[in-house]
Short mmCIF file of N, CA and C in Angstrom, two decimals:
data_model
loop_
_atom_site.label_atom_id
_atom_site.label_comp_id
_atom_site.label_asym_id
_atom_site.label_seq_id
_atom_site.Cartn_x
_atom_site.Cartn_y
_atom_site.Cartn_z
N UNK A 1 97.10 11.57 48.94
CA UNK A 1 97.51 10.91 50.07
C UNK A 1 98.34 9.88 50.09
N UNK A 2 99.08 9.63 50.92
CA UNK A 2 100.39 8.72 50.75
C UNK A 2 99.55 7.40 50.88
N UNK A 3 100.16 6.03 50.66
CA UNK A 3 99.75 4.93 50.90
C UNK A 3 99.81 4.46 52.33
N UNK A 4 100.97 5.14 52.94
CA UNK A 4 101.10 4.77 54.31
C UNK A 4 99.57 5.54 55.19
N UNK A 5 99.52 6.53 54.83
CA UNK A 5 98.65 7.56 55.24
C UNK A 5 97.14 6.66 55.35
N UNK A 6 96.74 6.31 53.82
CA UNK A 6 95.97 5.27 53.70
C UNK A 6 95.52 4.29 54.53
N UNK A 7 96.73 3.63 54.93
CA UNK A 7 96.61 2.46 55.39
C UNK A 7 96.36 2.75 57.06
N UNK A 8 96.68 3.97 57.31
CA UNK A 8 96.76 4.29 58.73
C UNK A 8 95.29 4.79 59.16
N UNK A 9 94.65 5.53 57.95
CA UNK A 9 93.24 5.94 58.14
C UNK A 9 92.01 4.67 58.12
N UNK A 10 92.74 3.72 57.54
CA UNK A 10 91.97 2.24 57.59
C UNK A 10 92.08 1.76 58.96
N UNK A 11 93.14 1.85 59.15
CA UNK A 11 93.49 1.06 60.86
C UNK A 11 92.73 1.91 62.01
N UNK A 12 92.65 3.30 61.60
CA UNK A 12 91.88 4.22 62.77
C UNK A 12 90.41 3.90 62.52
N UNK A 13 89.96 3.71 61.78
CA UNK A 13 88.61 3.09 61.41
C UNK A 13 88.18 2.12 61.93
N UNK A 14 88.96 1.10 61.85
CA UNK A 14 88.48 -0.62 61.77
C UNK A 14 88.14 -0.77 63.26
N UNK A 15 88.73 -0.23 64.53
CA UNK A 15 88.52 -0.48 65.97
C UNK A 15 86.75 -0.22 66.05
N UNK A 16 86.42 1.04 65.38
CA UNK A 16 85.11 1.23 65.74
C UNK A 16 83.89 -0.18 65.35
N UNK A 17 84.61 -1.07 64.70
CA UNK A 17 83.79 -2.41 64.37
C UNK A 17 83.23 -2.95 65.84
N UNK A 18 84.11 -2.34 66.77
CA UNK A 18 83.67 -3.09 68.29
C UNK A 18 81.95 -2.40 68.66
N UNK A 19 81.30 -1.25 68.11
CA UNK A 19 80.40 -0.88 68.32
C UNK A 19 79.16 -1.61 67.50
N UNK A 20 79.52 -2.43 66.69
CA UNK A 20 78.97 -3.26 65.66
C UNK A 20 78.94 -4.82 66.15
N UNK A 21 80.12 -5.16 66.24
CA UNK A 21 80.19 -6.76 66.67
C UNK A 21 80.74 -6.81 67.74
N UNK A 22 80.27 -8.13 68.48
CA UNK A 22 80.62 -8.80 70.07
C UNK A 22 82.21 -8.37 70.08
N UNK A 23 83.11 -8.51 71.18
CA UNK A 23 84.47 -8.75 71.30
C UNK A 23 84.77 -9.95 71.68
N UNK A 24 83.85 -10.72 72.27
CA UNK A 24 84.14 -12.02 72.96
C UNK A 24 83.00 -12.48 72.98
N UNK A 25 83.46 -14.10 73.24
CA UNK A 25 82.17 -15.25 73.45
C UNK A 25 82.61 -16.31 74.65
N UNK A 26 81.90 -16.33 75.66
CA UNK A 26 82.06 -17.58 76.49
C UNK A 26 81.08 -18.56 76.18
N UNK A 27 81.22 -19.80 76.17
CA UNK A 27 80.34 -20.71 75.63
C UNK A 27 80.54 -22.04 77.09
N UNK A 28 79.35 -22.60 77.37
CA UNK A 28 79.39 -23.38 78.53
C UNK A 28 78.31 -24.88 77.69
N UNK A 29 79.31 -26.02 77.55
CA UNK A 29 78.93 -26.86 77.15
C UNK A 29 79.00 -27.96 78.27
N UNK A 30 77.44 -28.87 78.73
CA UNK A 30 77.53 -29.89 79.76
C UNK A 30 76.07 -31.03 78.94
N UNK A 31 76.20 -32.01 79.37
CA UNK A 31 75.13 -33.03 79.27
C UNK A 31 74.01 -32.45 79.25
N UNK A 32 73.84 -31.71 80.67
CA UNK A 32 72.18 -31.43 80.91
C UNK A 32 71.83 -30.64 80.03
N UNK A 33 72.45 -29.57 79.33
CA UNK A 33 72.19 -28.55 78.32
C UNK A 33 72.24 -28.86 76.81
N UNK A 34 71.14 -29.52 76.08
CA UNK A 34 71.64 -30.04 74.71
C UNK A 34 72.13 -28.70 73.83
N UNK A 35 71.60 -27.70 74.09
CA UNK A 35 72.19 -26.32 73.58
C UNK A 35 72.96 -25.61 74.33
N UNK A 36 74.11 -25.76 74.06
CA UNK A 36 75.22 -24.91 75.07
C UNK A 36 74.56 -23.61 75.57
N UNK A 37 75.12 -23.40 76.91
CA UNK A 37 75.16 -21.71 77.11
C UNK A 37 75.88 -21.10 76.58
N UNK A 38 75.63 -19.78 76.58
CA UNK A 38 76.65 -18.68 75.98
C UNK A 38 76.23 -17.38 76.11
N UNK A 39 77.38 -16.68 76.41
CA UNK A 39 77.24 -15.03 76.07
C UNK A 39 78.35 -14.33 75.39
N UNK A 40 77.93 -13.30 74.47
CA UNK A 40 78.81 -12.67 74.06
C UNK A 40 79.13 -11.44 74.74
N UNK A 41 80.55 -10.97 74.74
CA UNK A 41 80.93 -9.81 75.30
C UNK A 41 81.12 -8.40 74.46
N UNK A 42 80.18 -7.65 74.65
CA UNK A 42 80.37 -6.17 73.75
C UNK A 42 81.14 -5.52 74.16
N UNK A 43 81.43 -4.27 73.83
CA UNK A 43 82.43 -3.19 74.23
C UNK A 43 81.50 -2.51 75.54
N UNK A 44 80.08 -2.60 75.25
CA UNK A 44 79.27 -1.77 76.43
C UNK A 44 78.35 -2.94 77.03
N UNK A 45 78.10 -4.02 76.87
CA UNK A 45 77.32 -4.65 77.37
C UNK A 45 77.54 -6.57 77.18
N UNK A 46 76.75 -7.22 78.33
CA UNK A 46 76.80 -8.42 77.72
C UNK A 46 75.24 -8.95 77.13
N UNK A 47 75.53 -9.85 76.29
CA UNK A 47 74.21 -10.19 75.72
C UNK A 47 74.17 -11.83 75.39
N UNK A 48 72.84 -12.45 75.42
CA UNK A 48 72.75 -13.84 75.41
C UNK A 48 73.16 -14.29 73.69
N UNK A 49 73.74 -15.56 74.06
CA UNK A 49 73.73 -16.27 72.87
C UNK A 49 72.85 -16.75 72.52
N UNK A 50 71.95 -17.49 73.33
CA UNK A 50 70.59 -17.99 73.17
C UNK A 50 69.51 -17.30 73.91
N UNK A 51 68.37 -17.32 73.73
CA UNK A 51 67.08 -16.41 74.72
C UNK A 51 67.62 -17.33 76.09
N UNK A 52 67.87 -16.26 77.10
CA UNK A 52 67.92 -16.50 78.37
C UNK A 52 69.11 -17.13 79.04
N UNK A 53 69.85 -17.02 78.07
CA UNK A 53 71.31 -17.95 78.45
C UNK A 53 71.94 -17.27 79.85
N UNK A 54 72.03 -15.58 79.92
CA UNK A 54 72.50 -15.26 81.00
C UNK A 54 71.91 -15.59 82.24
N UNK A 55 70.35 -15.54 81.92
CA UNK A 55 69.68 -15.70 83.24
C UNK A 55 70.08 -17.14 83.63
N UNK A 56 69.84 -18.06 82.93
CA UNK A 56 70.12 -19.59 83.17
C UNK A 56 71.61 -19.72 83.98
N UNK A 57 72.49 -19.26 83.33
CA UNK A 57 73.89 -19.20 83.66
C UNK A 57 74.01 -18.32 85.25
N UNK A 58 73.37 -17.57 85.53
CA UNK A 58 73.15 -17.00 86.74
C UNK A 58 72.42 -17.70 87.70
N UNK A 59 71.55 -18.29 87.61
CA UNK A 59 70.64 -19.20 87.92
C UNK A 59 71.48 -20.71 88.69
N UNK A 60 72.24 -20.97 87.77
CA UNK A 60 73.31 -22.26 87.74
C UNK A 60 74.63 -21.56 88.86
N UNK A 61 74.80 -20.51 88.64
CA UNK A 61 75.98 -20.24 89.48
C UNK A 61 75.59 -19.67 90.79
N UNK A 62 74.60 -19.45 90.97
CA UNK A 62 73.78 -18.99 92.41
C UNK A 62 74.03 -20.30 93.27
N UNK A 63 74.18 -21.30 92.95
CA UNK A 63 74.29 -22.72 93.52
C UNK A 63 75.77 -22.67 94.11
N UNK A 64 76.63 -22.45 93.31
CA UNK A 64 77.95 -22.45 93.68
C UNK A 64 78.64 -21.07 94.68
N UNK A 65 77.72 -19.84 94.74
CA UNK A 65 78.08 -18.85 95.50
C UNK A 65 78.70 -17.74 94.29
N UNK A 66 78.72 -18.04 93.24
CA UNK A 66 79.33 -16.84 92.30
C UNK A 66 78.28 -15.63 92.01
N UNK A 67 78.89 -14.49 91.52
CA UNK A 67 77.84 -13.31 91.72
C UNK A 67 77.19 -13.73 90.62
N UNK A 68 76.00 -12.63 90.03
CA UNK A 68 75.46 -12.60 89.04
C UNK A 68 76.24 -11.74 87.91
N UNK A 69 76.20 -12.26 86.84
CA UNK A 69 76.74 -11.42 85.92
C UNK A 69 75.97 -10.16 85.75
N UNK A 70 76.63 -8.97 86.00
CA UNK A 70 75.88 -7.63 86.02
C UNK A 70 75.43 -7.15 84.49
N UNK A 71 74.33 -6.09 84.69
CA UNK A 71 74.15 -5.64 83.19
C UNK A 71 74.68 -4.52 82.72
N UNK A 72 75.73 -4.24 83.74
CA UNK A 72 76.57 -2.85 83.56
C UNK A 72 78.03 -2.81 84.80
N UNK A 73 78.98 -2.90 84.21
CA UNK A 73 80.06 -2.78 84.83
C UNK A 73 80.97 -1.50 84.39
N UNK A 74 81.69 -0.75 85.39
CA UNK A 74 82.38 0.58 85.04
C UNK A 74 83.09 0.41 83.57
N UNK A 75 83.53 -0.89 83.37
CA UNK A 75 84.36 -1.19 81.83
C UNK A 75 83.49 -0.79 80.90
N UNK A 76 82.14 -0.97 80.87
CA UNK A 76 81.55 -0.77 80.00
C UNK A 76 81.09 0.91 79.28
N UNK A 77 81.49 1.58 80.71
CA UNK A 77 81.38 2.85 80.21
C UNK A 77 82.82 3.47 79.96
N UNK A 78 83.82 3.01 80.09
CA UNK A 78 85.21 3.39 79.92
C UNK A 78 85.85 2.93 78.64
N UNK A 79 85.41 1.67 78.16
CA UNK A 79 85.68 1.21 77.12
C UNK A 79 85.54 1.53 75.72
N UNK A 80 83.98 2.36 75.68
CA UNK A 80 83.53 2.87 74.35
C UNK A 80 84.17 4.15 74.25
N UNK A 81 84.56 5.01 75.36
CA UNK A 81 85.23 6.20 75.19
C UNK A 81 86.29 5.90 74.79
N UNK A 82 87.32 5.13 75.45
CA UNK A 82 88.60 4.90 75.06
C UNK A 82 88.84 4.55 73.25
N UNK A 83 87.68 3.87 72.82
CA UNK A 83 88.01 3.69 71.38
C UNK A 83 87.33 4.90 70.67
N UNK A 84 86.87 5.49 70.79
CA UNK A 84 86.41 6.71 70.44
C UNK A 84 87.51 7.71 70.22
N UNK A 85 88.27 7.94 71.57
CA UNK A 85 89.17 8.90 71.54
C UNK A 85 90.45 8.22 70.85
N UNK A 86 90.96 7.01 70.90
CA UNK A 86 92.17 6.78 70.07
C UNK A 86 91.41 6.35 68.30
N UNK A 87 90.48 6.08 68.38
CA UNK A 87 90.13 6.40 66.62
C UNK A 87 90.58 7.88 66.48
N UNK A 88 90.04 8.51 66.99
CA UNK A 88 90.10 10.08 66.68
C UNK A 88 91.54 10.43 66.29
N UNK A 89 92.14 10.44 67.37
CA UNK A 89 93.95 10.25 67.50
C UNK A 89 94.43 9.70 66.19
N UNK A 90 94.07 8.43 65.92
CA UNK A 90 94.36 7.42 64.37
C UNK A 90 94.14 8.59 63.41
N UNK A 91 93.01 8.97 63.51
CA UNK A 91 92.46 9.87 62.21
C UNK A 91 93.45 11.02 61.92
N UNK A 92 93.64 11.73 63.27
CA UNK A 92 94.28 12.85 63.05
C UNK A 92 95.62 12.83 62.74
N UNK A 93 96.54 11.54 63.11
CA UNK A 93 97.78 11.17 62.89
C UNK A 93 97.71 10.66 61.22
N UNK A 94 96.76 9.88 60.78
CA UNK A 94 96.76 9.56 59.20
C UNK A 94 96.67 10.79 58.52
N UNK A 95 96.03 11.83 58.76
CA UNK A 95 96.05 13.28 58.04
C UNK A 95 97.10 13.92 58.23
N UNK A 96 97.38 14.23 59.29
CA UNK A 96 98.68 15.01 59.92
C UNK A 96 99.82 14.59 59.94
N UNK A 97 99.92 13.39 60.44
CA UNK A 97 101.40 12.86 61.26
C UNK A 97 102.26 12.13 59.85
N UNK A 98 103.17 11.84 60.27
CA UNK A 98 104.26 10.95 59.34
C UNK A 98 104.17 9.64 60.21
N UNK A 99 105.05 8.46 59.35
CA UNK A 99 105.01 7.35 59.73
C UNK A 99 105.42 7.27 60.91
N UNK A 100 106.54 8.04 61.62
CA UNK A 100 106.67 7.74 63.03
C UNK A 100 105.54 7.90 64.06
N UNK A 101 104.54 8.33 63.75
CA UNK A 101 103.35 8.53 64.38
C UNK A 101 102.52 7.49 64.19
N UNK A 102 102.76 6.67 63.25
CA UNK A 102 101.72 5.50 63.27
C UNK A 102 102.07 4.35 63.79
N UNK A 103 103.65 4.53 64.30
CA UNK A 103 103.92 3.59 65.13
C UNK A 103 103.63 3.87 66.78
N UNK A 104 103.67 5.35 67.03
CA UNK A 104 103.23 5.80 68.24
C UNK A 104 101.74 4.85 68.70
N UNK A 105 100.75 5.14 67.62
CA UNK A 105 99.54 4.70 67.75
C UNK A 105 99.48 3.22 67.78
N UNK A 106 100.30 2.70 67.27
CA UNK A 106 100.49 1.13 67.28
C UNK A 106 100.89 0.89 68.78
N UNK A 107 102.03 1.39 69.43
CA UNK A 107 101.97 1.28 70.53
C UNK A 107 100.90 1.46 71.65
N UNK A 108 100.32 2.60 71.37
CA UNK A 108 99.43 2.83 72.17
C UNK A 108 98.10 1.91 72.36
N UNK A 109 97.84 1.44 71.15
CA UNK A 109 96.69 0.47 71.15
C UNK A 109 97.03 -0.87 71.42
N UNK A 110 98.36 -1.35 71.24
CA UNK A 110 98.79 -2.45 72.27
C UNK A 110 98.85 -2.68 73.77
N UNK A 111 99.18 -1.39 74.03
CA UNK A 111 99.17 -0.98 75.71
C UNK A 111 97.74 -1.03 76.33
N UNK A 112 97.06 -0.48 75.65
CA UNK A 112 95.49 -0.36 75.89
C UNK A 112 94.75 -1.47 75.86
N UNK A 113 94.91 -2.64 74.65
CA UNK A 113 94.34 -3.67 74.41
C UNK A 113 95.05 -4.70 75.41
N UNK A 114 96.06 -4.34 76.01
CA UNK A 114 96.86 -5.52 76.68
C UNK A 114 95.98 -5.25 78.29
N UNK A 115 95.85 -3.78 78.46
CA UNK A 115 95.40 -3.30 79.74
C UNK A 115 94.00 -4.11 80.00
N UNK A 116 93.33 -3.90 78.62
CA UNK A 116 91.98 -4.41 78.53
C UNK A 116 91.60 -5.86 78.62
N UNK A 117 92.59 -6.68 78.28
CA UNK A 117 92.64 -8.04 78.54
C UNK A 117 93.16 -8.08 80.00
N UNK A 118 93.55 -7.95 80.72
CA UNK A 118 94.46 -8.06 82.04
C UNK A 118 92.82 -7.69 82.99
N UNK A 119 92.17 -6.63 82.41
CA UNK A 119 91.13 -6.38 83.00
C UNK A 119 90.21 -7.02 83.11
N UNK A 120 89.98 -7.80 81.97
CA UNK A 120 89.14 -9.03 81.68
C UNK A 120 89.36 -10.37 82.56
N UNK A 121 90.74 -10.44 82.36
CA UNK A 121 91.28 -11.65 83.48
C UNK A 121 91.11 -11.42 84.86
N UNK A 122 91.02 -10.11 85.07
CA UNK A 122 90.91 -9.78 86.56
C UNK A 122 89.27 -10.14 87.05
N UNK A 123 88.61 -9.61 86.24
CA UNK A 123 87.42 -9.81 86.07
C UNK A 123 86.51 -11.26 86.33
N UNK A 124 87.06 -12.05 85.45
CA UNK A 124 86.80 -13.60 85.42
C UNK A 124 87.57 -14.31 86.74
N UNK A 125 88.82 -13.56 87.06
CA UNK A 125 89.02 -14.26 88.61
C UNK A 125 88.24 -14.03 89.68
N UNK A 126 87.66 -12.68 89.69
CA UNK A 126 86.88 -12.46 90.95
C UNK A 126 85.75 -13.03 90.89
N UNK A 127 85.25 -13.13 89.65
CA UNK A 127 83.91 -14.04 89.25
C UNK A 127 83.94 -15.33 89.25
N UNK A 128 85.15 -15.86 89.31
CA UNK A 128 85.22 -17.62 89.57
C UNK A 128 85.50 -18.10 90.92
N UNK A 129 86.38 -17.06 91.40
CA UNK A 129 87.01 -17.39 92.90
C UNK A 129 86.67 -16.69 94.10
N UNK A 130 85.80 -15.37 94.13
CA UNK A 130 85.49 -14.82 94.98
C UNK A 130 83.85 -15.09 95.16
N UNK A 131 83.57 -16.61 95.83
CA UNK A 131 82.38 -17.14 96.13
C UNK A 131 81.54 -16.87 97.30
N UNK A 132 80.34 -16.86 97.39
CA UNK A 132 79.68 -16.95 98.89
C UNK A 132 79.89 -18.06 99.38
N UNK A 133 80.45 -17.69 100.79
CA UNK A 133 80.36 -18.91 101.76
C UNK A 133 79.31 -19.77 102.17
N UNK A 134 78.46 -18.78 102.03
CA UNK A 134 76.61 -19.16 102.29
C UNK A 134 76.42 -19.99 101.20
N UNK A 135 77.10 -20.39 100.05
CA UNK A 135 76.34 -21.00 98.95
C UNK A 135 75.89 -22.59 99.25
N UNK A 136 74.96 -22.86 98.48
CA UNK A 136 74.02 -24.05 98.56
C UNK A 136 75.15 -25.35 98.22
N UNK A 137 75.94 -25.02 97.53
CA UNK A 137 76.66 -26.05 97.07
C UNK A 137 78.16 -25.55 97.16
N UNK A 138 78.82 -26.62 97.94
CA UNK A 138 80.28 -26.17 98.10
C UNK A 138 81.66 -27.35 97.42
N UNK A 139 82.05 -26.64 96.55
CA UNK A 139 83.38 -27.58 96.15
C UNK A 139 84.95 -27.55 96.63
N UNK A 140 85.61 -28.56 96.72
CA UNK A 140 86.92 -28.11 96.99
C UNK A 140 87.90 -29.04 96.09
N UNK A 141 89.20 -28.73 95.93
CA UNK A 141 89.94 -29.23 95.10
C UNK A 141 90.66 -30.38 95.78
N UNK A 142 91.20 -31.29 95.45
CA UNK A 142 92.15 -32.54 96.14
C UNK A 142 92.81 -31.99 97.53
N UNK A 143 93.49 -31.12 97.26
CA UNK A 143 94.06 -30.35 98.35
C UNK A 143 93.21 -29.72 99.42
N UNK A 144 92.17 -29.68 99.40
CA UNK A 144 91.17 -29.10 100.51
C UNK A 144 90.63 -27.72 100.27
N UNK A 145 91.40 -27.04 99.31
CA UNK A 145 91.00 -25.53 99.27
C UNK A 145 89.84 -25.85 98.21
N UNK A 146 89.10 -24.29 98.49
CA UNK A 146 87.86 -24.13 97.80
C UNK A 146 88.26 -24.12 96.15
N UNK A 147 87.18 -24.96 95.64
CA UNK A 147 87.34 -24.98 93.91
C UNK A 147 86.78 -23.48 93.34
N UNK A 148 87.55 -22.91 92.30
CA UNK A 148 87.47 -21.97 91.27
C UNK A 148 86.68 -22.21 90.39
N UNK A 149 86.03 -21.31 89.83
CA UNK A 149 84.84 -21.57 88.57
C UNK A 149 85.50 -20.35 87.68
N UNK A 150 86.57 -20.08 87.43
CA UNK A 150 87.14 -19.19 86.68
C UNK A 150 87.17 -19.49 85.11
N UNK A 151 86.37 -19.10 84.26
CA UNK A 151 86.49 -19.36 82.85
C UNK A 151 87.71 -19.17 82.52
N UNK A 152 88.20 -19.77 81.16
CA UNK A 152 89.73 -19.30 80.69
C UNK A 152 89.52 -17.89 80.23
N UNK A 153 90.59 -17.37 79.81
CA UNK A 153 90.76 -16.23 79.32
C UNK A 153 90.64 -16.33 77.59
N UNK A 154 91.33 -17.26 77.15
CA UNK A 154 91.34 -17.68 76.13
C UNK A 154 91.50 -19.17 75.76
N UNK A 155 90.56 -19.79 75.05
CA UNK A 155 90.90 -21.54 75.02
C UNK A 155 89.74 -22.22 75.62
N UNK A 156 90.12 -23.34 76.08
CA UNK A 156 88.84 -24.34 76.48
C UNK A 156 89.49 -24.87 77.72
N UNK A 157 88.40 -25.38 78.64
CA UNK A 157 88.80 -25.56 80.35
C UNK A 157 87.60 -26.22 80.44
N UNK A 158 87.89 -27.11 81.46
CA UNK A 158 86.89 -28.31 82.14
C UNK A 158 86.59 -27.51 83.47
N UNK A 159 85.43 -27.70 83.99
CA UNK A 159 85.20 -27.09 85.25
C UNK A 159 83.92 -27.83 85.57
N UNK A 160 84.33 -29.07 86.46
CA UNK A 160 83.20 -29.40 87.08
C UNK A 160 82.75 -30.39 85.66
N UNK A 161 81.43 -30.55 85.34
CA UNK A 161 81.04 -31.29 84.41
C UNK A 161 80.90 -30.68 83.02
N UNK A 162 81.27 -29.03 83.17
CA UNK A 162 81.01 -27.89 82.21
C UNK A 162 82.44 -28.22 81.23
N UNK A 163 82.14 -27.79 79.84
CA UNK A 163 83.57 -27.31 79.25
C UNK A 163 83.37 -26.04 78.76
N UNK A 164 84.23 -25.14 79.47
CA UNK A 164 83.84 -23.73 79.13
C UNK A 164 84.84 -23.31 77.70
N UNK A 165 84.35 -22.49 77.03
CA UNK A 165 84.92 -22.39 75.73
C UNK A 165 85.22 -20.67 75.88
N UNK A 166 86.23 -20.08 75.80
CA UNK A 166 86.38 -18.58 75.73
C UNK A 166 87.24 -18.11 74.30
N UNK A 167 86.54 -17.44 73.25
CA UNK A 167 87.30 -17.28 72.24
C UNK A 167 86.96 -15.84 71.91
N UNK A 168 87.65 -14.81 71.09
CA UNK A 168 87.47 -13.67 70.13
C UNK A 168 86.24 -14.02 69.41
N UNK A 169 85.65 -12.97 69.07
CA UNK A 169 84.66 -12.38 67.98
C UNK A 169 85.04 -11.75 66.90
N UNK A 170 83.89 -11.23 66.09
CA UNK A 170 84.35 -10.54 65.08
C UNK A 170 85.13 -9.21 65.55
N UNK A 171 84.32 -8.39 66.66
CA UNK A 171 85.08 -7.17 66.98
C UNK A 171 86.34 -7.23 67.24
N UNK A 172 86.78 -8.14 68.09
CA UNK A 172 88.03 -8.33 68.23
C UNK A 172 89.25 -8.19 67.22
N UNK A 173 88.58 -8.98 65.88
CA UNK A 173 89.47 -8.80 64.56
C UNK A 173 89.49 -7.77 64.16
N UNK A 174 88.58 -6.77 64.36
CA UNK A 174 88.55 -5.51 63.60
C UNK A 174 89.56 -4.90 64.34
N UNK A 175 89.45 -5.00 65.86
CA UNK A 175 90.34 -4.33 66.45
C UNK A 175 91.95 -4.70 66.03
N UNK A 176 91.84 -5.97 66.31
CA UNK A 176 93.53 -6.37 66.18
C UNK A 176 94.02 -6.07 64.53
N UNK A 177 93.02 -6.37 63.49
CA UNK A 177 93.55 -5.96 62.14
C UNK A 177 93.57 -4.57 62.30
N UNK A 178 93.00 -3.56 63.00
CA UNK A 178 93.26 -2.19 62.79
C UNK A 178 94.96 -2.02 63.49
N UNK A 179 95.01 -2.67 64.74
CA UNK A 179 96.12 -2.32 65.13
C UNK A 179 97.51 -2.85 64.43
N UNK A 180 97.53 -3.89 63.57
CA UNK A 180 98.43 -4.25 63.00
C UNK A 180 98.79 -3.57 61.50
N UNK A 181 97.57 -3.12 61.12
CA UNK A 181 97.51 -2.22 59.90
C UNK A 181 98.32 -1.04 59.99
N UNK A 182 98.36 -0.52 61.53
CA UNK A 182 99.00 0.90 61.83
C UNK A 182 100.71 0.30 61.60
N UNK A 183 100.95 -0.81 62.21
CA UNK A 183 102.20 -1.06 61.94
C UNK A 183 102.59 -1.30 60.64
N UNK A 184 101.78 -1.60 59.76
CA UNK A 184 102.24 -2.22 58.40
C UNK A 184 102.44 -0.65 57.84
N UNK A 185 101.42 0.33 58.34
CA UNK A 185 101.40 1.89 57.41
C UNK A 185 102.59 2.29 58.10
N UNK A 186 103.45 1.87 59.30
CA UNK A 186 104.64 2.57 59.56
C UNK A 186 105.84 2.09 58.75
N UNK A 187 105.85 0.70 58.31
CA UNK A 187 106.97 0.12 57.89
C UNK A 187 106.82 0.57 56.51
N UNK A 188 105.79 0.61 55.86
CA UNK A 188 105.79 1.23 54.49
C UNK A 188 106.04 2.56 54.34
N UNK A 189 105.45 3.64 55.32
CA UNK A 189 106.05 4.89 55.20
C UNK A 189 107.61 4.84 55.39
N UNK A 190 108.17 4.06 56.40
CA UNK A 190 109.68 4.06 56.59
C UNK A 190 110.48 3.76 55.48
N UNK A 191 109.98 2.76 54.71
CA UNK A 191 110.45 2.44 53.49
C UNK A 191 110.48 3.34 52.41
N UNK A 192 109.52 4.08 52.27
CA UNK A 192 109.08 5.35 51.32
C UNK A 192 110.16 6.38 51.59
N UNK A 193 110.19 6.70 52.89
CA UNK A 193 111.10 7.76 53.34
C UNK A 193 112.47 7.27 52.72
N UNK A 194 112.88 5.89 53.57
CA UNK A 194 114.38 5.61 53.11
C UNK A 194 114.69 5.71 51.58
N UNK A 195 113.67 5.17 50.82
CA UNK A 195 113.98 4.93 49.47
C UNK A 195 114.39 6.56 48.84
N UNK A 196 113.60 7.44 49.35
CA UNK A 196 113.46 8.81 49.10
C UNK A 196 115.04 9.44 49.43
N UNK A 197 115.50 9.30 50.61
CA UNK A 197 116.63 9.75 51.02
C UNK A 197 117.92 9.13 50.39
N UNK A 198 117.62 7.87 50.02
CA UNK A 198 118.58 7.45 49.13
C UNK A 198 118.86 7.84 47.90
N UNK A 199 117.63 8.05 46.92
CA UNK A 199 117.86 8.38 45.76
C UNK A 199 118.20 10.11 46.10
#
């Protein structure tokens, strides 16, 4: 088996790490919480960073009119299927395809991952801005508009007396490494092909 195909094989397997490790983590720090609240986002569900964190986040968010963090959303059914299908496609390409197909898989994964991030952003935006008008507490911006509580997609953001952190976790690194490994496989395969043609 060619070196490029072996790398492509590894690239196709790595995204399956999402079924073992969390994809993302959101943490909320505030003076009233000595231990920050946090939740992990997996490919198929949410989980507490510490016991009862999601319950406490939901109770806190209820006062400002934010929706409860659901136990299941449609994406939790779609994303696992998408990863399994793309990994199977990657494995088929690794065994049967040439280096040009490695580039196809790379582009496919970048497009799908970008779509997933955008979907995550839309969920966060709805979660932080679509507030219940009957909420117990209401906050406004200096211009008089209703204040939103959207956590950052990536990075750190101050929200009232909270500091929200949003960063990828190990599952995301498995996915990213797999995607860029396929690009590496493409260049190695292309280099090998060019060397053969020259000789």
